[in-house]
Short mmCIF file of C-alpha atoms and ligand atoms in Angstrom, two decimals:
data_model
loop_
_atom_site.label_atom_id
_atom_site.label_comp_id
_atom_site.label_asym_id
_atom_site.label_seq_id
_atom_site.Cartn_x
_atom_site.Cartn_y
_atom_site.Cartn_z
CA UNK A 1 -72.95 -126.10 4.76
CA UNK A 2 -71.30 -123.75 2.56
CA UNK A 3 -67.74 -122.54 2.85
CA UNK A 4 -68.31 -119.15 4.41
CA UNK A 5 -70.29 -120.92 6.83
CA UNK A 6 -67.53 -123.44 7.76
CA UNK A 7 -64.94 -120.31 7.82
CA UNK A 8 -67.44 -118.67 10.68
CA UNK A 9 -67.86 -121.77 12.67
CA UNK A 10 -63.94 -122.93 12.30
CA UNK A 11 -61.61 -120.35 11.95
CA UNK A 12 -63.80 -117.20 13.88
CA UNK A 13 -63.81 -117.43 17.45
CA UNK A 14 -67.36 -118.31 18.38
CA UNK A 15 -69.23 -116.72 21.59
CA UNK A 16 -72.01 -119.28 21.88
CA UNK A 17 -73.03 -122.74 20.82
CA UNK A 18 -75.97 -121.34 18.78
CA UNK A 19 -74.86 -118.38 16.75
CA UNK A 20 -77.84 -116.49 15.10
CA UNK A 21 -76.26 -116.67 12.32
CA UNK A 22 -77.64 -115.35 9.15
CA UNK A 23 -75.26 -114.13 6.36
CA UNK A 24 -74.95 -110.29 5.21
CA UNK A 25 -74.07 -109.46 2.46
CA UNK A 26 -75.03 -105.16 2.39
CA UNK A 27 -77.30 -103.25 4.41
CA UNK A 28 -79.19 -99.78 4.24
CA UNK A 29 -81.41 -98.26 6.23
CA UNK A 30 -83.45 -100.51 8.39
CA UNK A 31 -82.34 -103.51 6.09
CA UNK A 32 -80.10 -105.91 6.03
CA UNK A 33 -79.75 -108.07 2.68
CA UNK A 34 -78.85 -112.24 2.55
CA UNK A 35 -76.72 -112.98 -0.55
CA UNK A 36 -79.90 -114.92 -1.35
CA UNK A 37 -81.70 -111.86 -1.72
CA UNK A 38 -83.59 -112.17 1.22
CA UNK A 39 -84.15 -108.82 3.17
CA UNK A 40 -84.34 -108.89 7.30
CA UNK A 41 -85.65 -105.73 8.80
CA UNK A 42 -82.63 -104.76 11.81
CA UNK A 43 -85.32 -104.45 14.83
CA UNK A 44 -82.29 -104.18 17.01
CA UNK A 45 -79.97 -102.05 14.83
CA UNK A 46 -76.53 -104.76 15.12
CA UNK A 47 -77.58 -103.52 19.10
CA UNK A 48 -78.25 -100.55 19.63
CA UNK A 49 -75.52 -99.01 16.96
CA UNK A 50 -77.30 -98.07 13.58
CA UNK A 51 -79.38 -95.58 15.71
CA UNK A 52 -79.34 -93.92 12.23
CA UNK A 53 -80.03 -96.45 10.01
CA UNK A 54 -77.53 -98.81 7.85
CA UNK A 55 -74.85 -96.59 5.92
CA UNK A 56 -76.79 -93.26 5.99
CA UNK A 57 -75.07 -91.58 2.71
CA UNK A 58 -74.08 -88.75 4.81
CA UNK A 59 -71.61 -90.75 7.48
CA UNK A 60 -70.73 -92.71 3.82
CA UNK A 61 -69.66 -89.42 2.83
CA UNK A 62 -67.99 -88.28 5.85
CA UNK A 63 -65.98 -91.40 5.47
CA UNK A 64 -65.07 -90.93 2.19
CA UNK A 65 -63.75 -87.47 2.62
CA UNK A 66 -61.69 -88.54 5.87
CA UNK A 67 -60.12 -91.50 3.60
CA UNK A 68 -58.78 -89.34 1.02
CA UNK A 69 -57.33 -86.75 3.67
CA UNK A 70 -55.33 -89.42 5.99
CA UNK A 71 -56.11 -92.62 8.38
CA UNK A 72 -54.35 -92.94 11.13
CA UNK A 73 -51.36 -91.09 12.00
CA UNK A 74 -49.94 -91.22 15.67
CA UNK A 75 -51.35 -92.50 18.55
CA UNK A 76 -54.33 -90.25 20.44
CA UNK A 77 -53.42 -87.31 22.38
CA UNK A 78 -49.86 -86.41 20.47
CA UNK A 79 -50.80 -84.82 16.80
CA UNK A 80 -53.41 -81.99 16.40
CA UNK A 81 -56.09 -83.56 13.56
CA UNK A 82 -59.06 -81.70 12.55
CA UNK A 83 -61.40 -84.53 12.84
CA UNK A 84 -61.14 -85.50 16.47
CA UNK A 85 -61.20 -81.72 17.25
CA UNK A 86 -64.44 -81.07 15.29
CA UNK A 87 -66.08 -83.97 17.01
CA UNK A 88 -65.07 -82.59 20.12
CA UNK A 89 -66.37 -79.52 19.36
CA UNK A 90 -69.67 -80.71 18.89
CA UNK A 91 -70.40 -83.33 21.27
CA UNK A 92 -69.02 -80.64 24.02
CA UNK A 93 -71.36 -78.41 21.98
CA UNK A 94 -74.62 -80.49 23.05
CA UNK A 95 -73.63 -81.27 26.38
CA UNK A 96 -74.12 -79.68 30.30
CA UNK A 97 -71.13 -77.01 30.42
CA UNK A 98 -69.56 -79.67 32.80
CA UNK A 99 -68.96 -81.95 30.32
CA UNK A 100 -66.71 -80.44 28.14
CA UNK A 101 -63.72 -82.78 27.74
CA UNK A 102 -63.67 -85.75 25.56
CA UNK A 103 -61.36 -88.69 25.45
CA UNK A 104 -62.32 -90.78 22.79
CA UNK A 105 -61.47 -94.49 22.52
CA UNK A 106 -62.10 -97.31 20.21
CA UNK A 107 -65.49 -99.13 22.18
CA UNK A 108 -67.62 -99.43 25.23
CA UNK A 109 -66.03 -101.22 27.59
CA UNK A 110 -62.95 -99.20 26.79
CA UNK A 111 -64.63 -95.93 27.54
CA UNK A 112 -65.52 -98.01 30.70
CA UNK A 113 -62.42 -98.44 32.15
CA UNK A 114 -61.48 -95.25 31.02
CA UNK A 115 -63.36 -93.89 33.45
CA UNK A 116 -62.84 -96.01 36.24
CA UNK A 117 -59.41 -95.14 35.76
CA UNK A 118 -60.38 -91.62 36.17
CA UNK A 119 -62.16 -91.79 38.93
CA UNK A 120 -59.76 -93.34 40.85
CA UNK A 121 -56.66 -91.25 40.01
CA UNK A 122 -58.72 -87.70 40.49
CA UNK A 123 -60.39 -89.09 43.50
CA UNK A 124 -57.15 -90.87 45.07
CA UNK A 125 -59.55 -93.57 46.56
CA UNK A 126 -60.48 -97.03 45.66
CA UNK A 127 -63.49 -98.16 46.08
CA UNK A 128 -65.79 -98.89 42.83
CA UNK A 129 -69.90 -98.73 43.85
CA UNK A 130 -71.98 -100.29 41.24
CA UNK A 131 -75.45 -102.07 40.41
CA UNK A 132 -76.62 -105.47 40.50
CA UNK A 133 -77.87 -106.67 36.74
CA UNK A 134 -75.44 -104.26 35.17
CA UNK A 135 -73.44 -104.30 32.26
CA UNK A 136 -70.56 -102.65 31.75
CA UNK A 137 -68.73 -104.58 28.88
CA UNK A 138 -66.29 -107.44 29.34
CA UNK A 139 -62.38 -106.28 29.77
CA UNK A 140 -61.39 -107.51 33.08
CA UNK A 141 -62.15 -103.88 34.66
CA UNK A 142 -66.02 -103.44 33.14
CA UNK A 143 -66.65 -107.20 34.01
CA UNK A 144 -65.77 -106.40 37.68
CA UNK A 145 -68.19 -103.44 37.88
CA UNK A 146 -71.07 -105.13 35.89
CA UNK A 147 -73.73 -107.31 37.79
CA UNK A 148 -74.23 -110.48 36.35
CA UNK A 149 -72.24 -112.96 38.78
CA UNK A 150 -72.36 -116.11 36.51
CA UNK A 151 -70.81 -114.21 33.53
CA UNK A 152 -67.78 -113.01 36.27
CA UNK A 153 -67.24 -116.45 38.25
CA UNK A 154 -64.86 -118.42 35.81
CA UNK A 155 -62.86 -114.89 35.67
CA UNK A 156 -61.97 -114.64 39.30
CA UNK A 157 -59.93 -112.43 40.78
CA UNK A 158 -61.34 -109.32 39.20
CA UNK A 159 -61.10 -105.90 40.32
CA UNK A 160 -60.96 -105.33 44.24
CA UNK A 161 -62.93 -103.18 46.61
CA UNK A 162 -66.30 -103.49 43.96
CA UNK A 163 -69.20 -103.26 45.96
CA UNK A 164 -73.03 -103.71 44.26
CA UNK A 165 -75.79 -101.92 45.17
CA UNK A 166 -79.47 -102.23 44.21
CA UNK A 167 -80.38 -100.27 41.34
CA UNK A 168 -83.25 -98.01 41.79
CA UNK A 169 -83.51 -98.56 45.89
CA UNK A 170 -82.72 -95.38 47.53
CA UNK A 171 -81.94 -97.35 51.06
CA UNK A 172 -78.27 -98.64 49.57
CA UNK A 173 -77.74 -95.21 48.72
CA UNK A 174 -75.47 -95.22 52.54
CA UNK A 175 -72.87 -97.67 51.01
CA UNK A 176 -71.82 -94.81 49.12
CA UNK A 177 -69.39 -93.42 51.41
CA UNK A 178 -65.74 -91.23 51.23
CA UNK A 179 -64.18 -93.81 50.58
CA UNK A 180 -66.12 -94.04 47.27
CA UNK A 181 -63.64 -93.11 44.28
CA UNK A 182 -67.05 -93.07 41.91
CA UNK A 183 -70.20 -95.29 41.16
CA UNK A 184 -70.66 -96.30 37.69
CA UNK A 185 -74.44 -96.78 36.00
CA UNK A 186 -76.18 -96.87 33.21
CA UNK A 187 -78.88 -94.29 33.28
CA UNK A 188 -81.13 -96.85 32.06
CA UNK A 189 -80.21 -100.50 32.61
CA UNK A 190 -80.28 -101.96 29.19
CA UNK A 191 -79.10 -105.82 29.11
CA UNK A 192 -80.88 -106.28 32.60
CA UNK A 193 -84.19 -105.86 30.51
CA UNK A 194 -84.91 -101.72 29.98
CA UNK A 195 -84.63 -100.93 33.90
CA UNK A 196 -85.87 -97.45 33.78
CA UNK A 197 -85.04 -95.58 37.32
CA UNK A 198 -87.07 -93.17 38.90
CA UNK A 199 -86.36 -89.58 38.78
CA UNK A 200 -85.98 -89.42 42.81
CA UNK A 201 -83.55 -92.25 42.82
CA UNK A 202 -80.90 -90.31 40.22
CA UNK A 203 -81.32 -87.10 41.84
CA UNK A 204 -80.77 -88.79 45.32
CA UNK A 205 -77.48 -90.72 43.93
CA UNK A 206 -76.26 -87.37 42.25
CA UNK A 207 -76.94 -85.84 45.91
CA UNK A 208 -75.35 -88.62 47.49
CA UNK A 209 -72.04 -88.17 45.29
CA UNK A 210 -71.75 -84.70 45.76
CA UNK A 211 -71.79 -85.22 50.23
CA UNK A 212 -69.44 -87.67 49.60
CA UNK A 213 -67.25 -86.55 46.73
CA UNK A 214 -67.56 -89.33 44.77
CA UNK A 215 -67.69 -88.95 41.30
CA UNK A 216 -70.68 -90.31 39.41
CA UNK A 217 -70.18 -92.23 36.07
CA UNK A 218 -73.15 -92.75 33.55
CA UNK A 219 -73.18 -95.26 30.88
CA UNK A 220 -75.44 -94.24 28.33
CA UNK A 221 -73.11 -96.78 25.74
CA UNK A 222 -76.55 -98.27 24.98
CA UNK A 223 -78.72 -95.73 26.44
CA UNK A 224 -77.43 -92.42 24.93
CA UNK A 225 -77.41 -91.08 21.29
CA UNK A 226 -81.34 -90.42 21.06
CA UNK A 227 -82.80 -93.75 21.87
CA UNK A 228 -84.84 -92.80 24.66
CA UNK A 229 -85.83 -89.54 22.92
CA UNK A 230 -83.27 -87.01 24.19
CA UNK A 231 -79.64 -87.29 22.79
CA UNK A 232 -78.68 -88.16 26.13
CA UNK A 233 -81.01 -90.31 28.45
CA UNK A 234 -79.68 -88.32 31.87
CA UNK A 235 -81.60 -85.32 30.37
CA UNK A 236 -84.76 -86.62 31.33
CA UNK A 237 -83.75 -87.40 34.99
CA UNK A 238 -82.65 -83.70 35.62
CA UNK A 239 -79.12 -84.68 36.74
CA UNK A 240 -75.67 -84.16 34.90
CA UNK A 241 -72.77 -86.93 35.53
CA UNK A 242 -69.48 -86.31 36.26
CA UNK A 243 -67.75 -88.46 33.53
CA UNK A 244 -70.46 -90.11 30.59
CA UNK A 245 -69.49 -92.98 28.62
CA UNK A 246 -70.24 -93.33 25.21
CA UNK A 247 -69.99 -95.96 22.60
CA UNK A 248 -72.72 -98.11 20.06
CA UNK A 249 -74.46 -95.49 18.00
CA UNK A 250 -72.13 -92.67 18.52
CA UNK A 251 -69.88 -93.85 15.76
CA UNK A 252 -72.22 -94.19 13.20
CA UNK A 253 -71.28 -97.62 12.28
CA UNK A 254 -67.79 -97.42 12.93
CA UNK A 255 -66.08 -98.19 16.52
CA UNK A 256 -65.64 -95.55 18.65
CA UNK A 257 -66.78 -95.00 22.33
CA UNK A 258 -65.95 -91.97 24.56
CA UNK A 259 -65.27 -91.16 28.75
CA UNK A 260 -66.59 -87.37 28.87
CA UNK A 261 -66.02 -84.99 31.96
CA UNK A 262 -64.54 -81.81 33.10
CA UNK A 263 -61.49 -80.53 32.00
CA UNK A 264 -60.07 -79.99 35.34
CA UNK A 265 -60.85 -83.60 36.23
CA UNK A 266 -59.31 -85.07 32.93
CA UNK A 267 -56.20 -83.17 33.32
CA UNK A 268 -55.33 -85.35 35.67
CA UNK A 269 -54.13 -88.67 33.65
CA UNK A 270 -51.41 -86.31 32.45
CA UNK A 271 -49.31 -86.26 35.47
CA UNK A 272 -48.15 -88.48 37.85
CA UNK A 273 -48.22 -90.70 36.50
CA UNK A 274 -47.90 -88.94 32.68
CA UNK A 275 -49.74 -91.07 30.11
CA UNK A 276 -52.12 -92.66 33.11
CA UNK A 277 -53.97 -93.78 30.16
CA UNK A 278 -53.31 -94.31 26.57
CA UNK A 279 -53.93 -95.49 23.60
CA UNK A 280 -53.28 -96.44 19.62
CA UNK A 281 -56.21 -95.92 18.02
CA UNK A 282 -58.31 -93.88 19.84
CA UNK A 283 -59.57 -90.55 18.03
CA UNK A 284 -59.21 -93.19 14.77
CA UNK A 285 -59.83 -90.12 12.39
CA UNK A 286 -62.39 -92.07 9.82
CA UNK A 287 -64.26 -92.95 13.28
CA UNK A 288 -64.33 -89.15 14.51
CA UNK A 289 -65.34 -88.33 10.78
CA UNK A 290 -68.62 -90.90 10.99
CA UNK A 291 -69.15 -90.16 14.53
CA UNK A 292 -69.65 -86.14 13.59
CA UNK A 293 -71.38 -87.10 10.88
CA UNK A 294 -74.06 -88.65 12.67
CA UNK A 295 -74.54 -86.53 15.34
CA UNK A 296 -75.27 -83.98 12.72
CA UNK A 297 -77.83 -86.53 11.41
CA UNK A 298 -79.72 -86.82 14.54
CA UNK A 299 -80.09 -83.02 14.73
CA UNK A 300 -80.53 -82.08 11.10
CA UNK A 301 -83.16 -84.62 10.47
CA UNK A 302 -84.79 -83.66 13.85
CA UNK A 303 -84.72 -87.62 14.70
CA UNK A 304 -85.31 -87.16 18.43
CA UNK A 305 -88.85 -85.75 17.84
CA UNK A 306 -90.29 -88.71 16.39
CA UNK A 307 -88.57 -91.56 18.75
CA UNK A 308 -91.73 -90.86 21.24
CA UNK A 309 -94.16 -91.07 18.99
CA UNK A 310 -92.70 -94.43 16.83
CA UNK A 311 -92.39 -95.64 20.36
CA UNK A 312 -96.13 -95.46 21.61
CA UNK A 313 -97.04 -96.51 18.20
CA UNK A 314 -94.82 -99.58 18.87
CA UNK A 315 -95.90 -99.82 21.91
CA UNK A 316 -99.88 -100.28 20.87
CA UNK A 317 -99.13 -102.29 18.31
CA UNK A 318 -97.37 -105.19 20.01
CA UNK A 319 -99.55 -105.69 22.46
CA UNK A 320 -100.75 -109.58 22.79
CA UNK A 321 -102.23 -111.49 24.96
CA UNK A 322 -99.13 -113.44 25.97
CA UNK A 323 -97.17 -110.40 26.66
CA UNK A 324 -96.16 -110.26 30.32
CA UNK A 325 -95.18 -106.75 30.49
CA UNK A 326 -93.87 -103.62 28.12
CA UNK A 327 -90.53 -101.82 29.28
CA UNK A 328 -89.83 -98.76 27.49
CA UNK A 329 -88.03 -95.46 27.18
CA UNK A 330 -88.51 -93.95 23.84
CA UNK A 331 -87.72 -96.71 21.30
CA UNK A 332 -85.91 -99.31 23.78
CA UNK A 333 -88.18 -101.82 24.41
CA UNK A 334 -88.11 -105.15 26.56
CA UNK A 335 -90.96 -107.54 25.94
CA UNK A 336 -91.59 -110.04 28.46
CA UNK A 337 -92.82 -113.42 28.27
CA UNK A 338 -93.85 -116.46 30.69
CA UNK A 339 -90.95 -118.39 29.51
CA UNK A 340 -86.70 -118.07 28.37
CA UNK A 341 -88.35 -120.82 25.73
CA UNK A 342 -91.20 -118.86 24.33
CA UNK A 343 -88.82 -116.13 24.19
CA UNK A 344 -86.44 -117.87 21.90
CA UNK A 345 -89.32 -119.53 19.43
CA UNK A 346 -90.30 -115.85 19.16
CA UNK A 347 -86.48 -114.75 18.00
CA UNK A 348 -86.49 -117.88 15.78
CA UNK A 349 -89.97 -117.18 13.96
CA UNK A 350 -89.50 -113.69 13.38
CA UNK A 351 -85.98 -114.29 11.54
CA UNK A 352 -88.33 -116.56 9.73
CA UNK A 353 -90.25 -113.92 8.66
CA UNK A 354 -87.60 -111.52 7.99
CA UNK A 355 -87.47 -109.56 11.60
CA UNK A 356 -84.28 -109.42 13.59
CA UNK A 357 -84.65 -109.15 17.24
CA UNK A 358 -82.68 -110.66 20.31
CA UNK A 359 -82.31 -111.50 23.79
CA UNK A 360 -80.63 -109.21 26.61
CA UNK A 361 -77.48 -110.62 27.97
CA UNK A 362 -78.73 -110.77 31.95
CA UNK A 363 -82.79 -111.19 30.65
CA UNK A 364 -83.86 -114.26 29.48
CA UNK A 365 -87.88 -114.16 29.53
CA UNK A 366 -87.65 -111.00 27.53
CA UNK A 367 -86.60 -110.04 24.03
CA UNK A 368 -84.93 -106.82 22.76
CA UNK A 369 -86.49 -104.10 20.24
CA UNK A 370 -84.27 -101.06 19.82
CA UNK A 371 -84.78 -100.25 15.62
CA UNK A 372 -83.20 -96.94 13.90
CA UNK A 373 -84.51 -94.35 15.11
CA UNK A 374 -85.04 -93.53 11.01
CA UNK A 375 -87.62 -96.33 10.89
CA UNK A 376 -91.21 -94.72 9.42
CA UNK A 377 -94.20 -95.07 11.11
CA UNK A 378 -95.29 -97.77 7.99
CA UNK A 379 -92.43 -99.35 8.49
CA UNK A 380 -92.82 -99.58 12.64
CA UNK A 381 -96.46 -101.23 11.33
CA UNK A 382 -95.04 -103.50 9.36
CA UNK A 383 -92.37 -105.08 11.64
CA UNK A 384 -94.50 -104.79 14.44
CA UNK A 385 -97.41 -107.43 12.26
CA UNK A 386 -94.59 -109.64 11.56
CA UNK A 387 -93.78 -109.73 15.25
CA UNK A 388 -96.90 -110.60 16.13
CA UNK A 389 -97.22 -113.35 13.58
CA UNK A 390 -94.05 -114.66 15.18
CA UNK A 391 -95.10 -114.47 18.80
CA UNK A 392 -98.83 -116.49 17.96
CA UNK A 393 -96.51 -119.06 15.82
CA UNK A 394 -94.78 -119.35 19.56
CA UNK A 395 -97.79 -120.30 21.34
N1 PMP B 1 -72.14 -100.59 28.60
C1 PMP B 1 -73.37 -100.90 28.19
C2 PMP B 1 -74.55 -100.30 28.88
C3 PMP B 1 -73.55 -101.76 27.11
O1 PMP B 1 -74.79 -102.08 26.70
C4 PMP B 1 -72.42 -102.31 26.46
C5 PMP B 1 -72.54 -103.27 25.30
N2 PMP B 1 -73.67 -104.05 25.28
C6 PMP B 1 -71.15 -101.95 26.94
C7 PMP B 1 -71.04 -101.09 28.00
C8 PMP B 1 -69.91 -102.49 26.30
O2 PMP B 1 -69.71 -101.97 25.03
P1 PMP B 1 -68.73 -102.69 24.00
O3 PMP B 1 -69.38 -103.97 23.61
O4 PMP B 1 -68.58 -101.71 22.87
O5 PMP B 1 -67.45 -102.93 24.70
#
């Protein structure tokens, strides 16, 4: 073992007993480079953040030009800087008229609890409605809402007055009640295994919010930023939220996430109590600067037309006999298998041959494929052979 490697087992807290653990040295594009010189292609993009590739020159530059103006300078929500504004401007720019009021913090589970906060201070009620299999991220408050019961257990006592639902079963729709403050989902579950909802079911939980006057939450942290093919995955369901969270790819590369609703709901965490929620670093003006940057990637290189198309391709391609099933929305895949073990000689063999992809947090027979959505359509053939060299290796 070399000394970096002793540093990262020893003196970095570790979050499993088996690491992946392969060294970086740089990355660019769809690659990430060993110090040996030996290249991985990111099939997962570090999870579902380099939606835009590794270090796209123009978020480099973005970053560049914010560092030589100033980094941080007071705490978010006091001093008027132009980068959180313009970011502001333009996410508000591409969203429902509804959403037009950003609070922007420093990750996912952060814009989480953000907007459970919200919820419960506009609503003045208590009660949290979620979905089993969720994930929300794992601060005490998202770990309460998200699904997975032996990730929560050792944690106990979490949030009160959380109640799960089924996702996608329009019969628990009744537990949604007034005394709902909200009910938080993803639009599309992602660490469950690429849940994709029907159409009827979202319109029938937005309907079911409004009689009630709970507020609905979407988390489209791994969802959102033009991985299912629309910037935002609740465009294809027809519905609009009242708060979105954001996180993952909307920074570019750089940690940022974001609770998103109506002005005349935010206004609330002003008053009574002022501050209701805070923080340091939030709005982090080199963040807001790559976060800007790459949403004006995604529409000046018109990515979201080809994540379809690179998805079907994907799609065909990896098809094998020992596939159990193909879930997928644009280009977030889950790939099941018979077995948790296949699943991980698959992971294992394809870092072997230079491919990164991983398991879902709440989904063992089933491995993750989310790439940038910059990948070519060669390069989609190429990864998708190595993958399939990995998964006959597995049998
Ligand atoms: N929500 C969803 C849907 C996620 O996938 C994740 C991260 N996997 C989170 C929230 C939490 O985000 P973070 O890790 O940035 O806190």
């Amino acid at each position: 073992m070399n000394f970096s490697n002793e540093v990262f087992l020893s003196n970095l807290a570790q979050t499993t007993q088996q690491p992946y653990g392969i060294s970086i040295e740089r990355a660019e594009g769809i690659y990430l480079y060993a110090p040996d010189g030996k290249r991985y292609t990111d099939m997962i993009s570090g999870i579902a953040v380099s939606s835009i590739g590794h270090r796209h020159p123009r978020v480099i530059q973005a970053i560049k030009n914010q560092l030589d103006k100033h980094l941080h300078v007071m705490v978010y929500g006091e001093f008027i800087q132009s980068s959180p504004n313009l970011l502001a401007a333009k996410l508000t720019s591409l969203l429902p008229a509804s959403l037009n009021c950003c609070y922007f913090v420093n990750s996912g589970t952060e814009a989480n609890e953000g907007a459970l906060k919200l919820a419960k201070r506009f609503t003045g009620r208590t009660e949290i409605i979620s979905c089993k299999k969720s994930y929300h991220g794992s601060t005490h408050g998202s770990l309460s809402v998200s699904g997975n019961e032996m990730k929560k257990s050792a944690f106990r006592p979490l949030l009160p007055d959380v109640r799960f639902i089924d996702f996608n079963n329009p019969d628990d729709l009744h537990y949604i009640t007034e005394r709902t403050a909200c009910v938080i989902m993803e639009t599309i579950q992602g660490d469950a295994g690429v849940r994709i909802p029907d159409t009827s079911y979202l319109q029938a939980v937005r309907k079911r919010c409004d009689e009630t006057g709970a507020l609905l939450i979407l988390d489209e942290i791994q969802c959102g930023m033009g991985r299912t093919g629309t910037l935002f995955a609740f465009e294809q369901f027809g519905i609009v939220p009242d708060i979105l969270t954001l996180a993952k790819a909307f920074g570019g590369g750089l940690p940022i996430g974001t609770f998103i609703a109506d002005k005349r709901i935010m206004q609330c965490l002003t008053h009574d109590p002022p501050l209701g929620h805070i923080t340091t670093f939030g709005g982090n003006p080199v963040c807001c600067a790559s976060a800007l940057a790459t949403l004006e990637v995604i529409e000046e290189e018109k990515l979201l037309a080809t994540v379809e198309k690179k998805g079907r391709l994907m799609e065909q391609l990896l098809h094998h006999p020992s596939v159990k099933a193909i879930r997928r929305k644009g280009l977030l895949f889950a790939i099941d298998f018979e077995t948790a073990e296949q699943v991980n000689r698959i992971v294992e063999f394809a870092k072997e041959e230079g491919i990164i992809c991983y398991w879902f947090l709440s989904h063992p027979n089933s491995f993750r494929i989310a790439p940038p959505l910059t990948i070519t359509e060669d390069q989609v053939r190429e990864a998708c052979k190595a993958i399939v060299r990995a998964i006959d290796k597995s049998l």
